[in-house]
PDB file of C-alpha atoms in Angstrom:
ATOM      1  CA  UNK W 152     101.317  58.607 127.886  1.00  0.00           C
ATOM      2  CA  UNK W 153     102.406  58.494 123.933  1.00  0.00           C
ATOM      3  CA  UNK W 154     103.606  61.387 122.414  1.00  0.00           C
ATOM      4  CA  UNK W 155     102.365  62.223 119.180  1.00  0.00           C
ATOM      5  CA  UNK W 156     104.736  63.999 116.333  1.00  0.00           C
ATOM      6  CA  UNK W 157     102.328  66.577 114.838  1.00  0.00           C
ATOM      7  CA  UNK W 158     102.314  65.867 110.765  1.00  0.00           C
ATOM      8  CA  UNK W 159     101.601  68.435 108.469  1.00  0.00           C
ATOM      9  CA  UNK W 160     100.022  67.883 104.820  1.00  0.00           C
ATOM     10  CA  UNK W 161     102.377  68.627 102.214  1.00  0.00           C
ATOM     11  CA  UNK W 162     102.473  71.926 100.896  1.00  0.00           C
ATOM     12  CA  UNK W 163     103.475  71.619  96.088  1.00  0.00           C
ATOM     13  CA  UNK W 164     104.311  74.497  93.974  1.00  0.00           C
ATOM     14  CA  UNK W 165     104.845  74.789  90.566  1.00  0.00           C
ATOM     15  CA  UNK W 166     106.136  77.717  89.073  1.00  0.00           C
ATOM     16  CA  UNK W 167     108.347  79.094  86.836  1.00  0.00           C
ATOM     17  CA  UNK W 168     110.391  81.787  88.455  1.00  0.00           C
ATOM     18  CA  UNK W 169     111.130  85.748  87.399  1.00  0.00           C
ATOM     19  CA  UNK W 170     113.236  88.317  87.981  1.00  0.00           C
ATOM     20  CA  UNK W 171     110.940  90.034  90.643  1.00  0.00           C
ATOM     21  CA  UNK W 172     110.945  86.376  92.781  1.00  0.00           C
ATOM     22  CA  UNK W 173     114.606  86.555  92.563  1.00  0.00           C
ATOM     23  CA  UNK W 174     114.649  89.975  93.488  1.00  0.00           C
ATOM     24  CA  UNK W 175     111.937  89.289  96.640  1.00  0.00           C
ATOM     25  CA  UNK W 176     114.393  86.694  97.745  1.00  0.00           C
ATOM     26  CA  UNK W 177     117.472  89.206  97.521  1.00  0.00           C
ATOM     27  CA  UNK W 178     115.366  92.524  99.419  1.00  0.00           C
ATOM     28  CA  UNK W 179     113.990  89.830 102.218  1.00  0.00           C
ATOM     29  CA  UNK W 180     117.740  88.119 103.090  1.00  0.00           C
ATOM     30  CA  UNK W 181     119.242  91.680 103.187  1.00  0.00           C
ATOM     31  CA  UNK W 182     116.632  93.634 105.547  1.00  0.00           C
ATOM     32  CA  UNK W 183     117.557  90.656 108.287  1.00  0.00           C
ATOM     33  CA  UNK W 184     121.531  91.829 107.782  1.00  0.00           C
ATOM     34  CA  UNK W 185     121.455  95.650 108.820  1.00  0.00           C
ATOM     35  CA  UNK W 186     123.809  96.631 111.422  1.00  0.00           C
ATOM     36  CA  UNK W 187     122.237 100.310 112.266  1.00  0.00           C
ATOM     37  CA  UNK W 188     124.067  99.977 115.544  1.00  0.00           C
ATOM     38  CA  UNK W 189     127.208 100.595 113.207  1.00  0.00           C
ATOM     39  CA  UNK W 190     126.748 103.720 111.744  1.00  0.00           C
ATOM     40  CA  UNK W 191     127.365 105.960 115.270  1.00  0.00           C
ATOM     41  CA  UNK W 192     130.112 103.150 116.459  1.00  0.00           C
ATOM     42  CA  UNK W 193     131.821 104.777 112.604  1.00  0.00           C
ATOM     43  CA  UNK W 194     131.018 108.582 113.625  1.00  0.00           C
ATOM     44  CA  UNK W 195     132.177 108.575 116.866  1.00  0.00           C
ATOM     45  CA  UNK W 196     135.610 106.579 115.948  1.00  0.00           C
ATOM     46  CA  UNK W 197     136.167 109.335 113.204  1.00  0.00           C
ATOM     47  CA  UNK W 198     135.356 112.138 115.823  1.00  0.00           C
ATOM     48  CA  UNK W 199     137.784 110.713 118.599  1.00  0.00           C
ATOM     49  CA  UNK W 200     140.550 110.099 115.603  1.00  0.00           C
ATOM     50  CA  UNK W 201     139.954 113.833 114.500  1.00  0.00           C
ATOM     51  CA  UNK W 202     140.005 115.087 118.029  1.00  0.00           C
ATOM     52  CA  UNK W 203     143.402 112.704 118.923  1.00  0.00           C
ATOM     53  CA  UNK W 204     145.068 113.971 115.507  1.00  0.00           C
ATOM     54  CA  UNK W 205     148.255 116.613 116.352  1.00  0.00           C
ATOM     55  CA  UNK W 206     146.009 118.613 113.494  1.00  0.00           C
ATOM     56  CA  UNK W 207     144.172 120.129 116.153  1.00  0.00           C
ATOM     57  CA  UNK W 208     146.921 121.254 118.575  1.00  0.00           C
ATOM     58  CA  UNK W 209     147.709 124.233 117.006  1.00  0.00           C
ATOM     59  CA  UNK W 210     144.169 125.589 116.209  1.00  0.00           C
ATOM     60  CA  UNK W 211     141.875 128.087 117.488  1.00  0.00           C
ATOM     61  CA  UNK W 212     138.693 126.999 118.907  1.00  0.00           C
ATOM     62  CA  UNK W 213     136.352 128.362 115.496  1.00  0.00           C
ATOM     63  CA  UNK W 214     138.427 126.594 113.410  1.00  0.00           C
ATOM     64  CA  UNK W 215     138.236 123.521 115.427  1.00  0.00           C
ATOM     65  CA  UNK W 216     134.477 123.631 115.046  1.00  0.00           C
ATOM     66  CA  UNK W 217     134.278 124.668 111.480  1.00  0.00           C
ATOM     67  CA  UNK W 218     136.432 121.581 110.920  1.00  0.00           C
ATOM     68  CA  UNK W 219     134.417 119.729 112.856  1.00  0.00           C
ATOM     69  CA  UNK W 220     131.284 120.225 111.595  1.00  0.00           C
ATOM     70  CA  UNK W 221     132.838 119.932 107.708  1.00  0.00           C
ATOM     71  CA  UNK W 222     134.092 116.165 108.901  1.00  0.00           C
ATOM     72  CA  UNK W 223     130.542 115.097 110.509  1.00  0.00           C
ATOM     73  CA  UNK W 224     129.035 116.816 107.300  1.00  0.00           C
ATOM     74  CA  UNK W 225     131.204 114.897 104.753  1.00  0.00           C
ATOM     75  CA  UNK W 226     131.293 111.526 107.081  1.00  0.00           C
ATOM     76  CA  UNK W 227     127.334 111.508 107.332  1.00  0.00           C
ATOM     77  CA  UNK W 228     126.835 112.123 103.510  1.00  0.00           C
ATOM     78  CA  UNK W 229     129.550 108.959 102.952  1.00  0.00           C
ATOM     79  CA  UNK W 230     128.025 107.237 105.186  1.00  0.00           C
ATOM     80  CA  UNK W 231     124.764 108.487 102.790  1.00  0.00           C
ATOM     81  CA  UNK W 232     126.189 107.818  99.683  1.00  0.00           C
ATOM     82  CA  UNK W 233     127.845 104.129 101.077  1.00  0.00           C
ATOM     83  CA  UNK W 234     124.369 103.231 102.297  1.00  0.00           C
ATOM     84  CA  UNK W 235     122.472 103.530  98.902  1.00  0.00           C
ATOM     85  CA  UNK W 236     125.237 101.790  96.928  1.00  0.00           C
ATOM     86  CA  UNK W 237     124.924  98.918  99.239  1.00  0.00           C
ATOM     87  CA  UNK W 238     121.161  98.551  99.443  1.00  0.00           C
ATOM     88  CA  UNK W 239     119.811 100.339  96.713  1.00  0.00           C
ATOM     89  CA  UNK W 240     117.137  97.735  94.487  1.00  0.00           C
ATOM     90  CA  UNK W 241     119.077  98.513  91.552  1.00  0.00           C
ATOM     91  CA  UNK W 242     122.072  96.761  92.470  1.00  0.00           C
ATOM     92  CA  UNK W 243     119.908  93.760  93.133  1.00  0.00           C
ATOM     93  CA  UNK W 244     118.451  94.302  89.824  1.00  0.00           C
ATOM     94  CA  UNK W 245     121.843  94.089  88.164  1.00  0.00           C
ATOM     95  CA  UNK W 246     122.739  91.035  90.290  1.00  0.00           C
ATOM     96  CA  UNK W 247     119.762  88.681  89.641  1.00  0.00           C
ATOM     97  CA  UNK W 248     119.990  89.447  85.659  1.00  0.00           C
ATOM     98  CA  UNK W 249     123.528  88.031  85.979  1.00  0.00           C
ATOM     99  CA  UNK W 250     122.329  85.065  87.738  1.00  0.00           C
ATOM    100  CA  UNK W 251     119.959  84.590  85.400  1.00  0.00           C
ATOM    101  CA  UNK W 252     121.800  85.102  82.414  1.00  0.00           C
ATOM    102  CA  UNK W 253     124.292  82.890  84.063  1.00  0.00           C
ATOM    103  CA  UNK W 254     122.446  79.677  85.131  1.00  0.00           C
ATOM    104  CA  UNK W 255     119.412  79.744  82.229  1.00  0.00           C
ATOM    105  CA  UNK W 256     117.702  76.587  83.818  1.00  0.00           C
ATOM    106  CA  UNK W 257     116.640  78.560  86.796  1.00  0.00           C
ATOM    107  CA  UNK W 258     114.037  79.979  84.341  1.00  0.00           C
ATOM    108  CA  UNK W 259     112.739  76.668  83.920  1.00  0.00           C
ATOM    109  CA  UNK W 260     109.196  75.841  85.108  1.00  0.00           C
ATOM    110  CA  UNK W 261     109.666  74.088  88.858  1.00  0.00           C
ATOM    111  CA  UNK W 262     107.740  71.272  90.677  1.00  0.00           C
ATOM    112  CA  UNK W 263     108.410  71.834  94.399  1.00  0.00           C
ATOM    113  CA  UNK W 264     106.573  69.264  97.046  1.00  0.00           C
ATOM    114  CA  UNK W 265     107.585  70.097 100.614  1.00  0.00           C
ATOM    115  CA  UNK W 266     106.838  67.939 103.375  1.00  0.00           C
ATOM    116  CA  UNK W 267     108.065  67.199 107.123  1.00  0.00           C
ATOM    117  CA  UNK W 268     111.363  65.502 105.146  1.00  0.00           C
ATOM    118  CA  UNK W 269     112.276  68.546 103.276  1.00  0.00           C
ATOM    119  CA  UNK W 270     111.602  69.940  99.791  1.00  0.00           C
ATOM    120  CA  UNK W 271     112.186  68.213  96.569  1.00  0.00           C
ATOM    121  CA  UNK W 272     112.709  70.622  93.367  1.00  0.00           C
ATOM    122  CA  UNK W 273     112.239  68.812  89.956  1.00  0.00           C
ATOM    123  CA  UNK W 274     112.624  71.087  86.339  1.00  0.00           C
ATOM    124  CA  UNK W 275     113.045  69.998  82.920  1.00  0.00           C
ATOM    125  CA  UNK W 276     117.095  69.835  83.878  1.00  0.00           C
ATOM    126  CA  UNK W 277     117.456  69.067  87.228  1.00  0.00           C
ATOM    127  CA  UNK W 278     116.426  67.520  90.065  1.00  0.00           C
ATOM    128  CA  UNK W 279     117.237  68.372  94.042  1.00  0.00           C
ATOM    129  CA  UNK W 280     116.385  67.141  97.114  1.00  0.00           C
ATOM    130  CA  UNK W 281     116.926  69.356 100.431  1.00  0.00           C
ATOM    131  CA  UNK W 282     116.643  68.364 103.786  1.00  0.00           C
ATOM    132  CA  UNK W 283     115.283  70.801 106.294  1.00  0.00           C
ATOM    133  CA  UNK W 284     118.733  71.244 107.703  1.00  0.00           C
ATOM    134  CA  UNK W 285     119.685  73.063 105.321  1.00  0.00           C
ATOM    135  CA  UNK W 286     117.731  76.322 105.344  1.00  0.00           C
ATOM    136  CA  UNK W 287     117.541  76.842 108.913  1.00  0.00           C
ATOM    137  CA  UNK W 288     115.691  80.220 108.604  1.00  0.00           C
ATOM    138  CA  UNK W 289     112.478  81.826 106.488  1.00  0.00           C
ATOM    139  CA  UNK W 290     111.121  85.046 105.809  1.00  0.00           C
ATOM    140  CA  UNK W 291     107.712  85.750 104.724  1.00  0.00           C
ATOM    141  CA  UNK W 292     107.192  88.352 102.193  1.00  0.00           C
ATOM    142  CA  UNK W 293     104.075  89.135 100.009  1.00  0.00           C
ATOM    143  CA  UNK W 294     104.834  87.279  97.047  1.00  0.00           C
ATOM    144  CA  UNK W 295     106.590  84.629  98.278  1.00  0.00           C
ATOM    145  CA  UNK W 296     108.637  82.461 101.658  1.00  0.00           C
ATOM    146  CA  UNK W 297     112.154  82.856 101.019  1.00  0.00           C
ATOM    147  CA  UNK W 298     114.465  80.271 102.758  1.00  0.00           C
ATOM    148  CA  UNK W 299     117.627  80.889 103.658  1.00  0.00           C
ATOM    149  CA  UNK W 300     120.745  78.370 105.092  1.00  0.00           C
ATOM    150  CA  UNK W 301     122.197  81.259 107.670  1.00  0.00           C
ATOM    151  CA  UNK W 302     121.476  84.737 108.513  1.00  0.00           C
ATOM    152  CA  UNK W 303     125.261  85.039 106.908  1.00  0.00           C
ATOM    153  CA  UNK W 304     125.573  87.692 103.685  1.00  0.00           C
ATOM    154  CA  UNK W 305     126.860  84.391 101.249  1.00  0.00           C
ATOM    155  CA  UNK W 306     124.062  81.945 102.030  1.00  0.00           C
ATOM    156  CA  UNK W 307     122.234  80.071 100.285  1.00  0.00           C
ATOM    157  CA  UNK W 308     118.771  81.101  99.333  1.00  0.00           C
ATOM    158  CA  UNK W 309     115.429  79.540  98.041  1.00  0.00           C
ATOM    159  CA  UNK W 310     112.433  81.435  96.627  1.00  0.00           C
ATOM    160  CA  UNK W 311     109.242  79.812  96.840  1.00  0.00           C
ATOM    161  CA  UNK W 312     106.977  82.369  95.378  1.00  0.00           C
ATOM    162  CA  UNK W 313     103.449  82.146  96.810  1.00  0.00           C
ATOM    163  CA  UNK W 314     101.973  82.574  93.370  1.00  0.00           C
ATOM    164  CA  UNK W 315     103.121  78.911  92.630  1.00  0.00           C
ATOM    165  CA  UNK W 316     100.771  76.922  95.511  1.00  0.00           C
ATOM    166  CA  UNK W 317      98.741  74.713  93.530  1.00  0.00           C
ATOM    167  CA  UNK W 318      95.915  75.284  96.311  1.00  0.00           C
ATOM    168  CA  UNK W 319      96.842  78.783  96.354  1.00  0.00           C
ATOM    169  CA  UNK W 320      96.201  78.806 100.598  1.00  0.00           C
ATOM    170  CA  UNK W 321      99.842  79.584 101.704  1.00  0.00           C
ATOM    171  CA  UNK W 322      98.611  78.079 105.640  1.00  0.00           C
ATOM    172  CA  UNK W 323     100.331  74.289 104.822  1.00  0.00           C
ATOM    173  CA  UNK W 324     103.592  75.848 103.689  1.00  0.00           C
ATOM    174  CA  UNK W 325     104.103  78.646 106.545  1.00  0.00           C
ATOM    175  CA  UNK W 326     102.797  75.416 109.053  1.00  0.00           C
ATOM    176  CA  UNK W 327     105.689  73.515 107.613  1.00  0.00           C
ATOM    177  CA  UNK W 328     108.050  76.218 107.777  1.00  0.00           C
ATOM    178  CA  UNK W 329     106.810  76.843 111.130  1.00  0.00           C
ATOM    179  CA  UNK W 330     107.512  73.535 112.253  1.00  0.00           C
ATOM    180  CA  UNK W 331     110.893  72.892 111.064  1.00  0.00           C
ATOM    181  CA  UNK W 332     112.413  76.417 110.392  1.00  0.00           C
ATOM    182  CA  UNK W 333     112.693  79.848 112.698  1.00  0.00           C
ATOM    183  CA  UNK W 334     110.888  82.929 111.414  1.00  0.00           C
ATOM    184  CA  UNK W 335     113.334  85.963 110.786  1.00  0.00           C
ATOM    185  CA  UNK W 336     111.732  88.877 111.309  1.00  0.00           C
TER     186      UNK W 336
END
C-alpha cells in the first residue's frame, strides 16, 4: 500500500498591484484580530474601580447613579470613538499611500507562479522566492487571497489579487492554499 502525495497544478499571476489590493490585504488581516471579548472585560474593570474609589463613600445613592451612568456614558462613547480610530478604512488608506510612496517598486507589474514549493515573485526590480512556511495562514476575500505569516498585528502580508490569474479560475490557487496553508475565517 503506496501512499500518494496529492500534486496540485500551479496556480501564475501577473499583475501590477493598487492601492485598493493593498488596502484588501490590510481590511482582511485586521477582521481576523478583533478582541470583542475585550470591550465588557474594559467596562466592568472601570465600574468595579469607580465603585472601589473612596469617591463614593461619602455620596448619596442619586448621585451615585447619576455618576454612574455619566462614567458608562463617557466610557462607551471612548470606547466608540477608540474603535473607529483603530479600524476605520481611512486610516488604512493613509497607511498603504505611505507604503507606496515609500517602496515605489511595489507598483511594479508582478509575475507570481505558486506551486506545492512555494511562490516565486519576479518584477522589473526584484526577485523573491517564499517557501510555504512562511505564510502559514490565508484569507479569501473578493478581489483577492491575502497571505499572511501569523495571525500577529506586525506580520507579514502578501496580496495576490484574483484579478491577476492568468486563467482567471481562482480553484488551483485556493487548492494550493488549501493544501499547504489554514483558512482564517
Amino acid at each position: 500500500m503506496s501512499s500518494e502525495q496529492v500534486t496540485v497544478d500551479p496556480a501564475e499571476l501577473t499583475y501590477t498591484l493598487n492601492e485598493e489590493d493593498w488596502l484588501d490585504g490590510f481590511v482582511a488581516h485586521r477582521r481576523r484580530l478583533r478582541r470583542p471579548w475585550l470591550v465588557p472585560i474594559l467596562i466592568v474593570a472601570a465600574l468595579v474601580g469607580l465603585v472601589i474609589s473612596n469617591g463614593f463613600r461619602a455620596m448619596s445613592a442619586v448621585d451615585v447613579a447619576i455618576l454612574g451612568t455619566a462614567a458608562l456614558i463617557a466610557i462607551g462613547f471612548g470606547l466608540l470613538l477608540f474603535r473607529f480610530l483603530i479600524t476605520a478604512r481611512w486610516m488604512y488608506r493613509w497607511q498603504v499611500r505611505l507604503i507606496m510612496r515609500g517602496n515605489p517598486w511595489l507598483t511594479e507589474p508582478i509575475r507570481a507562479i505558486v506551486d506545492d514549493t512555494g511562490l516565486r515573485l519576479t518584477s522589473a526590480s526584484r526577485s523573491e522566492t517564499a517557501a510555504w512556511s512562511q505564510y502559514l495562514r490565508y484569507v479569501e476575500t473578493d478581489r483577492s487571497f491575502v497571505l499572511r505569516a501569523s495571525e500577529r498585528l506586525g506580520a507579514a502580508v502578501l496580496v495576490l489579487p484574483k484579478r491577476g490569474l492568468v486563467t482567471g479560475d481562482p480553484a488551483p490557487l485556493r487548492a494550493l492554499l488549501e493544501t499547504h496553508c489554514h483558512r482564517s475565517a
